[in-house]
Amino acid sequence: MRDAVFLMLADTAHLLRRREIWVWAFGLPLIFFYFIGTITARWSTGGNENNVLAVYVAAGAGPIADHLLAHLKTLDYSIARVPARPALTGYDRQLSIPADFSTDILAHKQTILIFKRHDSGLDAEHDTVRLDRAIFTVLGDLIVLDNANESPTVESLNALDRAPRLVRLVTKAAGHRKVAPSGFEQAVPGSMVFFILMVMLSYGAGSLVAEREQGILRRLACSPMSRASVVSGKWGARMSIGLIQIAFAMVTGTLLFHVRWGSYVWMVLLVLIAYAAFSTATGILLGSLARTKSQAGAFGALAANLLACIGGCWWPMEIMPRTMQTISQLTPPGMAMDALHQLVNFGSGPIAAVPGALALFALAGVASFFAARKFRFQ
């Protein structure tokens, strides 16, 4: 144990003297925090620019179509009417109202509204709720007019809108609504998760290959240190760099970008420690399998960027299609980001992050086992 601690401290000091570590572990993360956080700060699920609904109303749709659009406006949609159906293609949300819309409804015939959306996720479900709400409200208004033996004209529908509602529904949240994080709340944790993996897979693995090429590991093999002490020391040094990265990101995120880490900071730290342990062990395993330093660096950088994209480091996984969300949560960065979102952004308790933390610790254990088995001195 004493040999492992000695090697860990010496190796950590050696790694911290390298300019590459300072650039990739501390310099670039700050730049990513600022630029990605600034660019995505305007992302919002409630802004008018994200609630444009393009509508094509066919000729002869009648007054009920206009009444439906009026109700959609009250549900925070910004209605953009287009003169022709092909013009809908330039919009994310598209609604087509057919000809004879009002006539078919009054004749008790089925009529079909066509709604299309280019993406899916939380906003797509919100669109479904709002459209259903507007349609049911219009149907309710038509029933009221029918019971009063009135025709659904523009005047009668407007008068009905102005009439006081005898029944008022009071609602309150039963839990925390999941609003996808944006700005620095997404950029700081996402960039931190990415750069931990990036440093461990590229520089952590590459430096191990360099030590093997320079004969440093061979000399350690000839020393009185046991194999377990050498592997533990190398693992501990790289894990120390990962922990320093976590501390740096959380402190700068709090002081410079006003990121709040929720009410359960200890659980946030536990998740990040599990993730750093996995990244460290995977980096050592890659360093043992790679033949050259450039091979380790290239594969590590490619894997880190690919996993970061899938795992929701660059954008919230909540805005991804459901299939991609499922795939994302199967990746280590996705597990970490999902747990962080639960703790920091969605107000969930520690129990919500337990599955992700346990999965990361399990993956770290498996990766550490194979890293120790495959560790090469030459």
Coordinates of C-alpha atoms in Angstrom, one line a residue:
M1 CA 0.0 0.0 0.0
R2 CA 2.9 2.4 0.8
D3 CA 4.4 1.8 -2.6
A4 CA 1.1 2.4 -4.3
V5 CA 0.6 5.7 -2.5
F6 CA 4.2 6.8 -3.2
L7 CA 3.8 6.0 -6.9
M8 CA 0.4 7.7 -7.0
L9 CA 1.7 11.0 -5.5
A10 CA 4.8 11.0 -7.7
D11 CA 2.8 10.2 -10.9
T12 CA 0.2 12.8 -10.1
A13 CA 2.9 15.5 -9.6
H14 CA 4.5 14.4 -12.9
L15 CA 1.2 14.6 -14.8
L16 CA 0.4 18.0 -13.4
R17 CA 3.7 19.3 -14.7
R18 CA 2.6 18.5 -18.3
R19 CA 1.1 21.5 -20.2
E20 CA -1.2 19.2 -22.1
I21 CA -3.0 18.4 -18.8
W22 CA -3.5 22.0 -18.0
V23 CA -4.9 22.7 -21.4
W24 CA -7.3 19.7 -21.6
A25 CA -8.3 19.4 -18.0
F26 CA -8.6 23.1 -17.0
G27 CA -8.2 25.5 -20.0
L28 CA -10.5 24.1 -22.6
P29 CA -13.3 23.2 -20.1
L30 CA -13.5 26.9 -19.1
I31 CA -13.8 27.9 -22.8
F32 CA -16.5 25.3 -23.4
F33 CA -18.4 26.3 -20.3
Y34 CA -18.6 29.9 -21.5
F35 CA -19.2 29.5 -25.2
I36 CA -21.6 26.5 -25.0
G37 CA -23.4 28.0 -22.0
T38 CA -23.8 31.4 -23.8
I39 CA -25.0 29.9 -27.0
T40 CA -27.5 27.5 -25.4
A41 CA -28.7 30.1 -22.8
R42 CA -31.6 31.0 -25.2
W43 CA -32.8 27.5 -25.4
S44 CA -36.2 27.4 -23.7
T45 CA -39.3 25.3 -23.9
G46 CA -41.5 28.3 -23.3
G47 CA -40.2 31.0 -25.6
N48 CA -42.3 32.3 -28.5
E49 CA -39.6 31.5 -31.0
N50 CA -39.9 27.8 -30.0
N51 CA -43.7 27.8 -30.1
V52 CA -44.4 28.7 -33.7
L53 CA -47.2 26.6 -35.2
A54 CA -47.5 26.8 -39.0
V55 CA -51.1 26.3 -40.1
Y56 CA -52.5 25.7 -43.6
V57 CA -56.2 26.3 -43.7
A58 CA -57.8 24.9 -46.9
A59 CA -60.4 27.0 -48.6
G60 CA -63.9 26.4 -47.2
A61 CA -62.7 25.2 -43.8
G62 CA -65.3 27.5 -42.2
P63 CA -65.6 29.4 -38.9
I64 CA -64.9 26.4 -36.7
A65 CA -61.3 26.4 -38.1
D66 CA -60.8 30.0 -37.1
H67 CA -62.3 29.2 -33.7
L68 CA -59.8 26.3 -33.3
L69 CA -56.9 28.6 -34.1
A70 CA -58.1 31.2 -31.6
H71 CA -58.0 28.5 -28.9
L72 CA -54.5 27.4 -30.0
K73 CA -53.3 31.0 -29.5
T74 CA -54.5 30.9 -25.9
L75 CA -52.2 27.9 -25.4
D76 CA -49.1 29.9 -26.1
Y77 CA -48.8 29.0 -29.8
S78 CA -47.6 31.7 -32.2
I79 CA -49.8 30.9 -35.2
A80 CA -48.1 31.3 -38.7
R81 CA -50.7 30.9 -41.4
V82 CA -49.3 29.8 -44.8
P83 CA -51.0 30.3 -48.1
A84 CA -50.2 26.8 -49.5
R85 CA -49.5 23.4 -48.1
P86 CA -45.9 23.1 -49.4
A87 CA -45.0 26.2 -47.4
L88 CA -45.4 24.1 -44.2
T89 CA -42.1 22.3 -44.8
G90 CA -40.0 25.2 -43.5
Y91 CA -41.5 24.9 -40.0
D92 CA -40.9 22.5 -37.1
R93 CA -44.6 22.2 -36.2
Q94 CA -47.1 21.8 -39.0
L95 CA -50.9 21.7 -38.9
S96 CA -53.2 21.2 -41.9
I97 CA -57.0 21.9 -41.6
P98 CA -58.9 20.3 -44.5
A99 CA -61.6 21.9 -46.7
D100 CA -65.2 21.4 -45.5
F101 CA -63.8 21.1 -41.9
S102 CA -66.8 23.0 -40.4
T103 CA -69.3 21.4 -42.8
D104 CA -68.2 17.8 -42.0
I105 CA -68.3 18.5 -38.2
L106 CA -71.8 19.9 -38.4
A107 CA -72.9 16.9 -40.5
H108 CA -71.4 14.5 -37.9
K109 CA -68.8 13.2 -40.4
Q110 CA -65.2 12.3 -39.5
T111 CA -62.7 15.0 -40.3
I112 CA -59.0 14.6 -39.9
L113 CA -56.5 17.2 -38.8
I114 CA -52.9 16.5 -39.9
F115 CA -50.2 17.5 -37.4
K116 CA -46.5 16.9 -38.1
R117 CA -43.4 17.7 -36.0
H118 CA -39.8 17.2 -37.0
D119 CA -38.5 16.0 -33.7
S120 CA -39.8 14.3 -30.5
G121 CA -39.2 14.4 -26.8
L122 CA -40.8 16.4 -23.9
D123 CA -41.9 19.2 -26.2
A124 CA -43.7 16.7 -28.6
E125 CA -45.8 15.4 -25.7
H126 CA -46.6 19.0 -24.7
D127 CA -47.8 19.6 -28.3
T128 CA -50.1 16.6 -28.1
V129 CA -51.6 17.8 -24.9
R130 CA -52.2 21.4 -26.2
L131 CA -53.7 20.2 -29.4
D132 CA -56.1 17.8 -27.7
R133 CA -57.0 20.5 -25.2
A134 CA -57.9 23.0 -28.0
I135 CA -59.9 20.3 -30.0
F136 CA -61.9 19.3 -26.9
T137 CA -62.6 22.9 -26.0
V138 CA -64.0 23.5 -29.5
L139 CA -66.1 20.4 -29.3
G140 CA -67.5 21.5 -26.0
D141 CA -68.4 24.9 -27.5
L142 CA -70.2 23.2 -30.3
I143 CA -72.2 21.1 -27.9
V144 CA -73.2 24.2 -26.0
L145 CA -74.4 25.9 -29.2
D146 CA -76.3 22.8 -30.3
N147 CA -78.1 22.6 -27.0
A148 CA -79.1 26.3 -27.4
N149 CA -80.2 25.7 -31.0
E150 CA -77.7 28.2 -32.3
S151 CA -75.6 27.8 -35.5
P152 CA -71.8 27.9 -35.1
T153 CA -71.2 31.3 -36.8
V154 CA -68.3 33.6 -36.1
E155 CA -70.5 35.8 -34.0
S156 CA -72.0 33.0 -31.9
L157 CA -68.6 31.4 -31.3
N158 CA -67.1 34.8 -30.3
A159 CA -70.0 35.4 -28.0
L160 CA -69.5 32.0 -26.4
D161 CA -65.8 32.8 -25.7
R162 CA -66.9 36.1 -24.0
A163 CA -69.5 34.3 -21.8
P164 CA -68.5 33.6 -18.2
R165 CA -67.5 30.0 -17.5
L166 CA -69.7 28.3 -14.9
V167 CA -67.1 25.6 -14.1
R168 CA -63.6 26.6 -13.3
L169 CA -60.8 23.9 -13.0
V170 CA -58.1 24.7 -10.5
T171 CA -54.9 22.7 -11.1
K172 CA -51.6 22.4 -9.2
A173 CA -48.5 20.4 -9.9
A174 CA -48.4 16.9 -8.4
G175 CA -44.7 16.8 -8.8
H176 CA -41.7 18.4 -10.4
R177 CA -42.0 19.1 -14.1
K178 CA -39.0 18.0 -16.1
V179 CA -37.8 21.1 -18.0
A180 CA -34.7 20.2 -20.1
P181 CA -31.7 22.2 -18.8
S182 CA -30.1 24.8 -21.0
G183 CA -27.4 27.4 -20.8
F184 CA -24.7 26.9 -18.1
E185 CA -26.9 24.4 -16.3
Q186 CA -26.3 22.0 -19.2
A187 CA -22.9 23.3 -20.5
V188 CA -21.0 23.0 -17.2
P189 CA -21.9 19.5 -16.1
G190 CA -21.9 18.3 -19.7
S191 CA -18.5 19.7 -20.5
M192 CA -17.1 18.3 -17.2
V193 CA -18.4 14.8 -18.0
F194 CA -16.9 15.0 -21.5
F195 CA -13.5 16.3 -20.5
I196 CA -13.0 13.8 -17.7
L197 CA -13.5 11.0 -20.2
M198 CA -11.5 12.8 -22.8
V199 CA -8.4 13.3 -20.6
M200 CA -8.5 9.7 -19.2
L201 CA -9.0 8.0 -22.6
S202 CA -6.6 10.2 -24.6
Y203 CA -3.9 11.6 -22.4
G204 CA -4.3 9.0 -19.6
A205 CA -3.9 6.1 -22.0
G206 CA -1.3 7.9 -24.2
S207 CA 0.9 8.7 -21.3
L208 CA 0.9 5.0 -20.2
V209 CA 1.9 3.9 -23.7
A210 CA 4.7 6.6 -23.6
E211 CA 6.0 5.3 -20.3
R212 CA 6.1 1.8 -21.7
E213 CA 7.9 2.9 -24.8
Q214 CA 10.5 4.8 -22.7
G215 CA 11.1 1.8 -20.5
I216 CA 9.7 3.5 -17.3
L217 CA 7.3 0.6 -16.7
R218 CA 10.0 -1.9 -17.4
R219 CA 12.2 -0.3 -14.7
L220 CA 9.2 -0.3 -12.3
A221 CA 8.8 -4.1 -13.0
C222 CA 12.4 -4.6 -11.9
S223 CA 11.9 -2.6 -8.7
P224 CA 10.7 -4.2 -5.3
M225 CA 7.2 -2.9 -6.0
S226 CA 4.6 -5.5 -6.6
R227 CA 2.5 -5.6 -9.8
A228 CA -0.6 -4.6 -7.8
S229 CA 1.2 -1.6 -6.3
V230 CA 2.2 -0.4 -9.7
V231 CA -1.2 -0.8 -11.2
S232 CA -2.8 0.8 -8.2
G233 CA -0.4 3.7 -8.2
K234 CA -1.1 4.4 -11.9
W235 CA -4.8 4.1 -11.4
G236 CA -4.6 6.4 -8.3
A237 CA -2.6 9.1 -10.1
R238 CA -5.1 9.3 -13.0
M239 CA -8.1 9.1 -10.6
S240 CA -6.5 12.1 -8.7
I241 CA -6.5 14.1 -11.9
G242 CA -10.2 13.2 -12.5
L243 CA -11.1 14.3 -8.9
I244 CA -9.2 17.6 -9.4
Q245 CA -11.1 18.1 -12.7
I246 CA -14.4 17.6 -10.8
A247 CA -13.5 20.0 -8.1
F248 CA -12.3 22.6 -10.6
A249 CA -15.5 22.3 -12.7
M250 CA -17.8 22.6 -9.7
V251 CA -16.0 25.5 -8.1
T252 CA -15.7 27.5 -11.4
G253 CA -19.2 26.6 -12.4
T254 CA -20.5 27.9 -9.1
L255 CA -18.4 31.1 -8.8
L256 CA -18.2 32.1 -12.5
F257 CA -21.4 30.8 -14.1
H258 CA -23.7 30.6 -11.0
V259 CA -24.5 26.9 -11.5
R260 CA -26.4 25.4 -8.5
W261 CA -25.7 21.8 -7.8
G262 CA -29.0 21.0 -6.0
S263 CA -29.7 20.0 -2.4
Y264 CA -27.8 16.7 -2.5
V265 CA -24.2 17.7 -3.4
W266 CA -22.9 14.6 -1.7
M267 CA -24.8 12.4 -4.1
V268 CA -23.7 14.5 -7.0
L269 CA -20.1 13.9 -5.9
L270 CA -20.7 10.2 -5.5
V271 CA -22.0 9.9 -9.1
L272 CA -19.1 11.9 -10.4
I273 CA -16.6 9.8 -8.4
A274 CA -18.1 6.6 -9.8
Y275 CA -17.9 8.1 -13.3
A276 CA -14.3 9.2 -12.8
A277 CA -13.4 5.7 -11.6
F278 CA -14.8 4.2 -14.7
S279 CA -13.0 6.7 -17.0
T280 CA -9.7 6.1 -15.2
A281 CA -9.9 2.3 -15.4
T282 CA -11.0 2.4 -19.0
G283 CA -8.0 4.7 -19.8
I284 CA -5.6 2.3 -18.2
L285 CA -7.1 -0.6 -20.1
L286 CA -6.8 1.4 -23.4
G287 CA -3.2 2.3 -22.6
S288 CA -2.4 -1.4 -22.1
L289 CA -4.1 -2.5 -25.3
A290 CA -2.8 0.3 -27.6
R291 CA 0.4 -0.3 -29.5
T292 CA 1.4 3.3 -30.0
K293 CA 0.8 6.7 -28.2
S294 CA -0.9 8.1 -31.3
Q295 CA -3.1 5.1 -31.6
A296 CA -4.2 5.5 -27.9
G297 CA -4.8 9.2 -28.4
A298 CA -6.8 8.9 -31.6
F299 CA -9.0 6.1 -30.4
G300 CA -9.5 7.8 -27.0
A301 CA -10.5 11.1 -28.5
L302 CA -12.9 9.4 -31.0
A303 CA -14.5 7.3 -28.3
A304 CA -14.9 10.3 -25.9
N305 CA -16.5 12.5 -28.5
L306 CA -18.8 9.8 -29.7
L307 CA -20.0 8.9 -26.2
A308 CA -20.3 12.5 -25.3
C309 CA -22.7 13.1 -28.3
I310 CA -24.8 10.1 -27.5
G311 CA -24.6 10.6 -23.7
G312 CA -26.2 14.1 -23.7
C313 CA -23.0 16.1 -22.9
W314 CA -23.5 18.6 -25.7
W315 CA -27.3 18.9 -25.5
P316 CA -29.9 17.6 -23.0
M317 CA -30.9 14.0 -23.6
E318 CA -34.5 15.0 -22.8
I319 CA -34.8 16.7 -26.2
M320 CA -33.7 13.5 -28.0
P321 CA -36.1 11.1 -29.6
R322 CA -37.2 8.4 -27.2
T323 CA -35.1 5.7 -28.9
M324 CA -32.0 7.8 -28.6
Q325 CA -32.8 8.6 -24.9
T326 CA -32.8 4.9 -24.2
I327 CA -29.5 4.4 -26.0
S328 CA -28.1 7.4 -24.2
Q329 CA -28.9 6.0 -20.8
L330 CA -27.0 2.9 -21.6
T331 CA -23.7 4.8 -22.1
P332 CA -21.5 5.8 -19.1
P333 CA -21.8 9.6 -19.9
G334 CA -25.5 9.2 -20.3
M335 CA -25.8 7.5 -16.9
A336 CA -23.8 10.3 -15.3
M337 CA -25.8 13.1 -17.1
D338 CA -29.2 11.5 -16.3
A339 CA -28.2 11.2 -12.6
L340 CA -27.0 14.8 -12.6
H341 CA -30.2 16.1 -14.2
Q342 CA -32.3 14.2 -11.7
L343 CA -30.4 15.7 -8.7
V344 CA -29.6 19.2 -10.0
N345 CA -32.4 20.1 -12.5
F346 CA -35.4 18.0 -11.7
G347 CA -35.4 18.3 -7.9
S348 CA -35.4 14.5 -7.4
G349 CA -34.0 12.9 -4.3
P350 CA -30.8 10.8 -4.0
I351 CA -32.8 7.6 -4.7
A352 CA -33.4 8.7 -8.3
A353 CA -29.6 8.7 -8.9
V354 CA -28.9 5.4 -7.2
P355 CA -29.4 3.2 -10.3
G356 CA -27.0 5.3 -12.3
A357 CA -24.4 5.5 -9.6
L358 CA -24.5 1.7 -9.0
A359 CA -24.2 1.0 -12.7
L360 CA -21.2 3.3 -12.9
F361 CA -19.5 1.7 -9.9
A362 CA -20.2 -1.7 -11.5
L363 CA -18.7 -0.7 -14.8
A364 CA -15.7 0.8 -13.0
G365 CA -15.2 -2.5 -11.2
V366 CA -15.3 -4.5 -14.4
A367 CA -13.0 -2.0 -16.2
S368 CA -10.6 -2.1 -13.3
F369 CA -10.5 -5.9 -13.3
F370 CA -9.6 -6.0 -17.0
A371 CA -7.2 -3.1 -16.7
A372 CA -5.3 -5.0 -14.0
R373 CA -5.3 -8.2 -16.0
K374 CA -4.2 -6.6 -19.3
F375 CA -1.6 -4.2 -17.8
R376 CA 1.7 -4.5 -19.7
F377 CA 5.1 -3.4 -18.6
Q378 CA 6.6 -3.8 -22.1

